[in-house]
Amino acid sequence: MPTGRVKWFNNAKGYGFVLAECADEDLFVHYSSIQMNGYRTLRAGQEVTFDIQQGPKGLHAVNVRTTEDEDYDSGATADDSQDAVPDSPESGDDANDADPESDGDDS
């Protein structure tokens, strides 16, 4: 199965191009040819494997799969992002307690 890298992919339009290691021209890729769970998208520079098919205007990459172990997952989950945010006071009442330099006197 040929390999290559994503040149660019437009999520809004649902297509992009792959630079194939075995072809002299860029290969058109449509989102419907991406084999992954969930939202089917690619990012520039991502390594992919695919089959090549002749289309009406040139070569197409079909059966496109990422070479990564995961299906285009950043690795972060909603729970992880909450853990990364430090706790902060919910009201301004404790503002002076947070600053050890403050003696509470505004003069």
Short mmCIF file of C-alpha atoms in Angstrom, two decimals, residues 30-88:
data_model
loop_
_atom_site.label_atom_id
_atom_site.label_comp_id
_atom_site.label_asym_id
_atom_site.label_seq_id
_atom_site.Cartn_x
_atom_site.Cartn_y
_atom_site.Cartn_z
CA HIS A 30 -12.16 13.40 -0.49
CA TYR A 31 -13.33 13.04 3.11
CA SER A 32 -15.48 10.05 2.11
CA SER A 33 -12.26 8.15 1.25
CA ILE A 34 -10.81 8.58 4.76
CA GLN A 35 -11.05 5.40 6.82
CA MET A 36 -11.43 6.45 10.46
CA ASN A 37 -14.05 6.59 13.18
CA GLY A 38 -15.88 9.81 13.94
CA TYR A 39 -15.18 13.05 12.11
CA ARG A 40 -13.13 12.22 9.01
CA THR A 41 -10.38 14.78 8.54
CA LEU A 42 -6.65 15.04 7.90
CA ARG A 43 -4.02 17.60 8.85
CA ALA A 44 -1.11 18.94 6.82
CA GLY A 45 2.04 16.86 7.22
CA GLN A 46 0.19 13.81 8.52
CA GLU A 47 1.55 10.50 7.18
CA VAL A 48 -1.05 8.32 5.47
CA THR A 49 -1.41 5.07 3.53
CA PHE A 50 -3.88 4.72 0.67
CA ASP A 51 -4.81 3.06 -2.60
CA ILE A 52 -4.59 4.97 -5.88
CA GLN A 53 -7.50 5.23 -8.28
CA GLN A 54 -7.79 7.11 -11.58
CA GLY A 55 -10.41 9.86 -11.35
CA PRO A 56 -11.96 12.05 -14.06
CA LYS A 57 -9.37 14.82 -13.51
CA GLY A 58 -6.38 12.86 -12.22
CA LEU A 59 -5.30 10.42 -9.53
CA HIS A 60 -7.31 10.01 -6.32
CA ALA A 61 -6.20 8.62 -2.97
CA VAL A 62 -8.85 6.19 -1.69
CA ASN A 63 -9.04 3.98 1.42
CA VAL A 64 -6.91 6.62 3.16
CA ARG A 65 -5.68 5.67 6.63
CA THR A 66 -3.39 7.50 9.02
CA THR A 67 -0.24 5.67 10.06
CA GLU A 68 -0.77 6.74 13.67
CA ASP A 69 -2.11 4.21 16.18
CA GLU A 70 -5.05 6.42 17.06
CA ASP A 71 -7.79 7.78 14.82
CA TYR A 72 -6.60 11.42 14.72
CA ASP A 73 -6.97 11.96 18.45
CA SER A 74 -5.00 14.73 20.09
CA GLY A 75 -4.67 12.58 23.20
CA ALA A 76 -6.42 15.10 25.43
CA THR A 77 -9.81 14.36 26.90
CA ALA A 78 -12.31 16.65 28.56
CA ASP A 79 -11.29 15.27 31.95
CA ASP A 80 -7.59 15.94 31.25
CA SER A 81 -8.23 19.56 30.33
CA GLN A 82 -10.07 20.19 33.59
CA ASP A 83 -7.15 18.80 35.60
CA ALA A 84 -4.72 21.17 33.87
CA VAL A 85 -6.59 24.30 35.03
CA PRO A 86 -5.61 25.43 38.55
CA ASP A 87 -8.39 26.03 41.04
CA SER A 88 -9.29 29.67 41.49
#
